XYZ file of C-alpha atoms in Angstrom:
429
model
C 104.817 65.168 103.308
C 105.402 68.066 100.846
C 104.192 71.524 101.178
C 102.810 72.637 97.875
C 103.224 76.129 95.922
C 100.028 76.444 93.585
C 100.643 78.617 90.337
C 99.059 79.839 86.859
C 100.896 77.934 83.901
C 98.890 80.547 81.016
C 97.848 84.334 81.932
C 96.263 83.623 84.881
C 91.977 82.855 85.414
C 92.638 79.055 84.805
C 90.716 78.035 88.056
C 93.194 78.075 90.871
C 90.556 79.072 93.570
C 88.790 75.509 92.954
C 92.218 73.691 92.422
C 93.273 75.455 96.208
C 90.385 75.157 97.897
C 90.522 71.468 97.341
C 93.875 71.292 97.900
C 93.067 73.402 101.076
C 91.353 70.507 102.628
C 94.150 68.521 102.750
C 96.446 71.778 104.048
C 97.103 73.046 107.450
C 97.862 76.223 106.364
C 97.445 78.699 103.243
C 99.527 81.264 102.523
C 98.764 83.871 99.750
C 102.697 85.248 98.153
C 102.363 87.911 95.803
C 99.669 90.221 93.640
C 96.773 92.271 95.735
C 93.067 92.354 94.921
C 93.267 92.912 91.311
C 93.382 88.852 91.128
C 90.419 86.855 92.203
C 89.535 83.513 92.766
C 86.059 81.943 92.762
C 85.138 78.851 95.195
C 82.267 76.890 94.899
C 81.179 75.507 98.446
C 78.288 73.009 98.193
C 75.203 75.861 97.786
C 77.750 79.172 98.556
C 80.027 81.192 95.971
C 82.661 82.691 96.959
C 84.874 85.819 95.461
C 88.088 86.159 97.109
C 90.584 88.664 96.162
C 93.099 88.879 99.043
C 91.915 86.167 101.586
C 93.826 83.081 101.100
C 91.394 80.566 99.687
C 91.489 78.477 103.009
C 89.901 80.716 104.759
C 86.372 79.106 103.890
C 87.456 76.045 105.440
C 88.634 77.164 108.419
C 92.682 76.459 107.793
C 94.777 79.333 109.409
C 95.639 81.998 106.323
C 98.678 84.078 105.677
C 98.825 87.091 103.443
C 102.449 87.466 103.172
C 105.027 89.651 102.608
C 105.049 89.683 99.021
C 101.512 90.500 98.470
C 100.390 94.486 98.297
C 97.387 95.058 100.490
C 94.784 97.499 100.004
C 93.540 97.858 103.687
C 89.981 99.266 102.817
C 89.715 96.288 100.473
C 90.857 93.502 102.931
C 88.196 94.671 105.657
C 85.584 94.879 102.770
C 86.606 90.887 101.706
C 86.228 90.265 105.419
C 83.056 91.011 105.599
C 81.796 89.956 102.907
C 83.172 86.609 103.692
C 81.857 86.633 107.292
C 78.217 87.749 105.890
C 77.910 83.879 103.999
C 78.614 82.686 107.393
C 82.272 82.719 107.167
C 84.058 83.528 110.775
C 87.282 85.586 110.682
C 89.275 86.449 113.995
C 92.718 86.768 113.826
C 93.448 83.687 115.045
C 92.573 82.204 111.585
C 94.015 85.372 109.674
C 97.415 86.408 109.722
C 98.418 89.844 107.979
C 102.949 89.940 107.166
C 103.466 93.272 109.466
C 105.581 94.047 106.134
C 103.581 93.906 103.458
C 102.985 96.753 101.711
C 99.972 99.184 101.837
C 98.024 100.309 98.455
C 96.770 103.376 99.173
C 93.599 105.339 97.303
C 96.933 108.307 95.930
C 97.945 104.845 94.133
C 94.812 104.240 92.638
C 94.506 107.889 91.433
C 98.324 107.141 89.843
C 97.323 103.841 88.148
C 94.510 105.299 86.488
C 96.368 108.563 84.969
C 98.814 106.743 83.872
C 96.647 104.449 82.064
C 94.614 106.781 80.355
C 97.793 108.392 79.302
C 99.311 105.886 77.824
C 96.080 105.905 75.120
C 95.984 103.120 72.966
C 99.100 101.484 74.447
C 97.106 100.857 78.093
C 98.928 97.855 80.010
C 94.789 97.094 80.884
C 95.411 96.950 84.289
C 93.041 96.953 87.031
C 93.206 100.332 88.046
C 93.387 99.192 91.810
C 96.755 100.301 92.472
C 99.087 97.528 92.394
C 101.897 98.897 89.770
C 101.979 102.116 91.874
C 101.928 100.409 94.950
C 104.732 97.930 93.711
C 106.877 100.714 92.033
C 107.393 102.545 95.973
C 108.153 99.071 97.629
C 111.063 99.033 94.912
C 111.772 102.677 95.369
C 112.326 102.026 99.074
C 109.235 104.485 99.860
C 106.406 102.573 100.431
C 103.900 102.579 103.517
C 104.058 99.031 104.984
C 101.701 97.463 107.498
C 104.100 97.757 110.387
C 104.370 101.811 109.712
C 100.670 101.808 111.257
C 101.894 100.990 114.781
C 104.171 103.924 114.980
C 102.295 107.864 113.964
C 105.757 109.484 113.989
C 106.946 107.382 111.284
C 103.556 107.240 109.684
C 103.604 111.095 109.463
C 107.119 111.081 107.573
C 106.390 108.526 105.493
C 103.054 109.427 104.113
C 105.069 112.942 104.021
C 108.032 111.724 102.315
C 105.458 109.483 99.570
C 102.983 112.400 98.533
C 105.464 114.999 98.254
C 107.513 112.484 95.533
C 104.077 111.675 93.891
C 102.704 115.040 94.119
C 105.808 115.956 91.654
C 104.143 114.296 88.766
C 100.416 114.708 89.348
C 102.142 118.386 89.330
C 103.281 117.568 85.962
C 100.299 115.867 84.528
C 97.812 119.231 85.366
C 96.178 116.563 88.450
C 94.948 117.540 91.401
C 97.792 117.075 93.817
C 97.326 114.803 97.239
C 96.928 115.852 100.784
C 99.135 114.528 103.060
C 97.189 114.987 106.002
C 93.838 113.378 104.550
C 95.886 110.739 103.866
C 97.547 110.476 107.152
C 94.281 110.528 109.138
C 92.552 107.792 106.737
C 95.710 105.315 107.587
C 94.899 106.141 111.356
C 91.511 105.685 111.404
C 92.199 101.899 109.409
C 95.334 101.120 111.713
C 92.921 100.039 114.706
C 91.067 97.319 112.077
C 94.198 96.187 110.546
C 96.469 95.461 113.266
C 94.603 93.206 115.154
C 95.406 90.527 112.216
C 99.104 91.703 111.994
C 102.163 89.800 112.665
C 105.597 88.099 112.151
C 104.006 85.889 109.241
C 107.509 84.333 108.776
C 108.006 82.989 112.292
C 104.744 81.838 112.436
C 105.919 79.849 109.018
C 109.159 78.474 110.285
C 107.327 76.810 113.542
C 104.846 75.447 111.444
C 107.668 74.187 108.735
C 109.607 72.243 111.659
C 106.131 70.894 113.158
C 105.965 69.033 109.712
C 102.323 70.920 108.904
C 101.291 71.172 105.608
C 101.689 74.228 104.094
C 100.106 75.327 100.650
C 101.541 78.501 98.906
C 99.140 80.116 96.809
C 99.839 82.468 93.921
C 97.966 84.936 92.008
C 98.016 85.363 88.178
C 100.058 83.193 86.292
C 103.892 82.818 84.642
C 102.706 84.359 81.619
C 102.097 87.462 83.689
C 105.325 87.614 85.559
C 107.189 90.967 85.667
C 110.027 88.828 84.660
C 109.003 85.348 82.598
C 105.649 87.056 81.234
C 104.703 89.411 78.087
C 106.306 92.579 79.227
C 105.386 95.092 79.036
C 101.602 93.577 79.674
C 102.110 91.775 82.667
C 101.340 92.752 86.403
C 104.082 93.808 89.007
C 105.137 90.879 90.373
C 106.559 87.737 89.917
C 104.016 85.459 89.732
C 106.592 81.921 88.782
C 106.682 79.757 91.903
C 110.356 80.836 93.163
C 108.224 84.067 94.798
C 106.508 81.562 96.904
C 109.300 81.287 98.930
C 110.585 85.325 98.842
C 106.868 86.385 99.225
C 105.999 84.496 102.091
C 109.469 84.533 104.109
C 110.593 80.987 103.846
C 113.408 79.109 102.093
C 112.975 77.510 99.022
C 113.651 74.054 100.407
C 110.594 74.042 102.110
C 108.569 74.017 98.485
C 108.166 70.236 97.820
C 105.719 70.056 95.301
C 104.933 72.677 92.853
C 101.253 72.391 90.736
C 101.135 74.344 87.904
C 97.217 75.032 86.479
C 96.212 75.413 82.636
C 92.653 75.515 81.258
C 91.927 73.062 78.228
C 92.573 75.555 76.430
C 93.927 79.778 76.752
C 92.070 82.662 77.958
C 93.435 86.176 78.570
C 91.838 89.480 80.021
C 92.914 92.592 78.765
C 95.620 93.881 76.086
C 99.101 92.074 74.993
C 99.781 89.604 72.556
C 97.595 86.266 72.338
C 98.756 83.889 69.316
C 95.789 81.001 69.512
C 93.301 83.733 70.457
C 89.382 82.881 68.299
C 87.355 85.821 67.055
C 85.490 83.312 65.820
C 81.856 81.525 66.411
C 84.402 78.809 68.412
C 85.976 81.240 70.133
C 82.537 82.867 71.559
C 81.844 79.385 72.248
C 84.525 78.553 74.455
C 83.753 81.897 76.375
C 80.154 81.193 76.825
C 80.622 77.493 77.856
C 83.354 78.586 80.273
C 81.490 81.699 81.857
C 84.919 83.389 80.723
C 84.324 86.908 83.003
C 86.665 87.740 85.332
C 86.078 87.664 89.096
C 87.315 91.188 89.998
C 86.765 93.233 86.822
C 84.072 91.633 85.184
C 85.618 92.156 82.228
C 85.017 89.474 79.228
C 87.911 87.080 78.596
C 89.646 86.659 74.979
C 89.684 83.103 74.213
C 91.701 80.808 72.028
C 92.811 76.985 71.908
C 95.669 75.185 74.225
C 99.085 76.976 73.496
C 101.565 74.190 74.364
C 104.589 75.921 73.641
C 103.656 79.213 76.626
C 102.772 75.919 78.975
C 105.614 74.085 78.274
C 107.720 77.599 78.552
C 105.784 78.301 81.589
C 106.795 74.620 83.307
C 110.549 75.258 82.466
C 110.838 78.922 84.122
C 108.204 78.152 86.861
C 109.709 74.566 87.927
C 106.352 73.186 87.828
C 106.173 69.901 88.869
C 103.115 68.849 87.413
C 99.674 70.405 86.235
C 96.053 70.577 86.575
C 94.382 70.728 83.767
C 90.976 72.345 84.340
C 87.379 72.945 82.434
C 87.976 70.231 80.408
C 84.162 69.739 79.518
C 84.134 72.911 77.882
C 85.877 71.144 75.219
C 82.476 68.682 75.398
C 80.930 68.489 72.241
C 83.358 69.598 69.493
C 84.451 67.445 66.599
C 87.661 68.644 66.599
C 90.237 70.531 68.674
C 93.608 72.467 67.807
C 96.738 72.426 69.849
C 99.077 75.026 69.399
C 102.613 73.104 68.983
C 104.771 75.796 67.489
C 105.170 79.006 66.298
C 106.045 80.549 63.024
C 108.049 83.844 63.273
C 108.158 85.073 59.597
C 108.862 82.308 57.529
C 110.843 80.427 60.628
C 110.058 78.008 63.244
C 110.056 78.910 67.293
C 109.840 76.290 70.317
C 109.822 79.225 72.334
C 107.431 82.235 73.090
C 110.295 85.099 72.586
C 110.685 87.657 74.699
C 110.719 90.874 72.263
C 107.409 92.190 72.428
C 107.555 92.931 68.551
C 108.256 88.981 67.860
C 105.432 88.027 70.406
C 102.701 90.303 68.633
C 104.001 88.817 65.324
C 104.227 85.258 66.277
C 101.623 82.700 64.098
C 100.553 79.433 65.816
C 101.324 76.015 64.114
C 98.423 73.677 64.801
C 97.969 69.914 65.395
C 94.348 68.924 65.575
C 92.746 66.280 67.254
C 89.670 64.477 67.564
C 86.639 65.645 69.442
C 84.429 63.651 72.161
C 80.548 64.019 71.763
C 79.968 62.429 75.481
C 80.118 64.918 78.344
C 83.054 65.360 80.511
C 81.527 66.998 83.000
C 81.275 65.962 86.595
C 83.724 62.634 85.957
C 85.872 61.944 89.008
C 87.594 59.306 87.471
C 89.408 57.917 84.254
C 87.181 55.665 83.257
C 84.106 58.248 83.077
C 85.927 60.195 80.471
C 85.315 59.693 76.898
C 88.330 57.643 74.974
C 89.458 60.843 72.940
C 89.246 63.415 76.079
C 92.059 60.443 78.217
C 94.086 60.962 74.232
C 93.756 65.319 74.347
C 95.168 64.555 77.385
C 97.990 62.328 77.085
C 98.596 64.840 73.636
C 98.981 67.593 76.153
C 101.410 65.552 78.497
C 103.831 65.171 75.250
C 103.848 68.654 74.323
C 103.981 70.351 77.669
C 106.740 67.632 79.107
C 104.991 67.164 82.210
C 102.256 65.185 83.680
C 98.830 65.922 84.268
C 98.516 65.535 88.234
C 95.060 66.154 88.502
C 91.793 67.040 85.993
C 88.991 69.508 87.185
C 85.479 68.681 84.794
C 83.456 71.340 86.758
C 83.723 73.886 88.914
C 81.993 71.900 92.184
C 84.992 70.884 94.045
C 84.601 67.347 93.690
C 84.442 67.128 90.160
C 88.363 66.343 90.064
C 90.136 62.988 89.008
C 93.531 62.981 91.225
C 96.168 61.354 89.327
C 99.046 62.403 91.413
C 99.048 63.511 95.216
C 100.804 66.920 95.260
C 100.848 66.623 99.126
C 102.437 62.595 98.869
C 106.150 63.608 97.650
């Protein structure tokens, strides 16, 4: 049976948390690869919601969870989640939970950075989070950072918080900020060590014996390839790669062990935050599609921008990302309009791309080319199979397949959990 890596195919908030936590059922194991807590995903449970961040979404079903390597943790922020989750009646111990004993900490003087620098920048803000990822992801890079495995030892804890504040301390220096302390620092990351470690661990051992016991394994990602550091809309992307070869890096396995690889896209594009958006709507349809959808993210709250399917980024996305296959979700937001617009191409003053391009200049100047379809009047929502869609919503479908060269594996009409039609097993290759 295949394991399965589970990735965004637009930029990111196209409903992986229900796509995974049905997958999850069918998994042994979950392992979360890359971002921290400025992604969330939302799971609907029969009466209970729940708002994960950092907990892999299998967690709610009981399936032992990894946070691995690749993922930045804010410690505060993981004990928070936990008990939160354990409050809906959700129990945690650390034989369920499994923390990489080198990922990387996000500490509060990261915060503080991602902030100033944001506010700096004026009206060329990345629209980040503020929660300390970039920061955080910048000192893994510059061979500096405070990792989870630092906590064990307070000698090395000293001279690395040392070594950290007296680099950042330089620029908040610079800047007119208040500089950090080392020693408040120090004694926070000791007093969090005894609540952390418990749940700490060799994350990729504990991956190769389940690998060679032939147990399911289901890598999850945050964001989406739009987003990645590499693949995405630099310079407004996060600070990691988000495409599904991190699975493998972020979690300490080789790629060999990704069979399958599900790639998820709305119906049609959302995006939070700043950056270039080619369908986007500032139109009545485009408030539309943002009502219907609830379009608000799950950590920030922050209203989505909304626009119709862009074929070309999911088609890009597929290529760079090796998806295998996609699930197309909120398809019955769609319900109800008598006509919908596919993005199949781009105009790029006066000539024709099948490509998003990668200067930022070209991306911000980029004009869609349409096709449009016909509407359904029926509802969509809640069919679990085929034949309870309307005849045009099975054709937007098919449309999409064309354009995006790849098959649609699976189609979520809801957000309840069972409201999916499974055309393709991602667990059966």
């Amino acid at each position: 049976m295949s394991n399965v890596a589970v990735v965004g195919a637009q930029w990111g908030d196209e409903g992986k948390g229900k796509i995974v936590d049905w997958l999850a059922a069918r998994a042994d194991v979950v392992v979360r690869f890359q971002g921290g807590h400025n992604a969330g995903h939302t799971l609907v449970v029969g009466d209970q919601t729940y708002k994960l961040s950092l907990l892999p979404s299998g967690v709610v079903r009981g399936q032992l969870s990894i946070i691995g390597n690749g993922v930045v943790v804010d410690p505060w922020a993981l004990l928070s989640e936990i008990e939160q989750v354990q409050a809906q009646g959700v129990a945690i111990t650390p034989d369920q939970l499994l923390l990489s004993d080198s990922a990387v900490l996000i500490l509060p003087l990261h915060q503080r950075l991602d902030g100033l620098r944001e506010s700096q920048r004026g009206d060329r803000k990345i629209g980040t989070t503020g929660r300390g990822i970039g920061p955080a992801y910048e000192d893994k890079a510059g061979r500096r950072a405070v990792r989870v495995c630092d906590l064990t030892d307070d000698a090395v804890l000293a001279q690395k918080v040392g070594e950290l504040v007296a680099h950042h301390n330089a620029y908040l220096r610079g800047v007119g900020a208040e500089e950090e302390d080392a020693d408040a620092l120090l004694a926070k990351l000791q007093a969090v060590a005894p609540l952390i470690l418990p749940y700490a661990g060799r994350s990729w051992a504990r991956l190769d014996d389940i690998r060679k016991r032939g147990r399911r394994i289901l890598f999850e990602g945050a964001q989406a390839a739009m987003l990645d550091i590499d693949h995405g809309t630099y310079p407004y992307v996060t600070s990691s790669n988000t495409v599904a070869g991190q699975a493998a890096t972020g979690a300490g396995i080789g790629p060999t062990a990704i069979g399958y690889v599900l790639g998820i896209a709305k119906a049609y594009t959302t995006r939070v935050g700043t950056g270039p958006f080619p369908t986007e709507l500032d139109d009545e349809i485009g408030q539309t599609l943002g009502e219907r959808g609830a379009e608000f993210g799950t950590v920030t709250g922050r209203k989505r921008r909304c626009g119709w399917f862009d074929a070309v980024m999911v088609r890009q996305a597929i290529r760079v990302g090796g998806i295998s296959g996609v699930a197309l979700t909120k398809m019955d937001v769609l319900d109800g309009l008598e006509s919908i617009r596919i993005c199949v191409g781009y105009s790029l003053h006066g000539e024709k791309l099948d490509y998003f391009p990668a200067n930022p200049a070209a991306q911000a100047a980029v004009k869609p080319v349409y096709e449009t379809v016909d509407g359904w009047a029926e509802s969509t929502r809640g069919a679990r199979s085929w034949a309870e869609l309307p005849a045009n919503a099975v054709k937007f479908i098919r449309r999409i397949e064309e354009l995006i060269d790849a098959p649609v594996a699976m189609v979520s009409t809801s957000p309840e959990r069972e409201d999916t039609i499974l055309v393709h097993d991602p667990f059966a290759d």
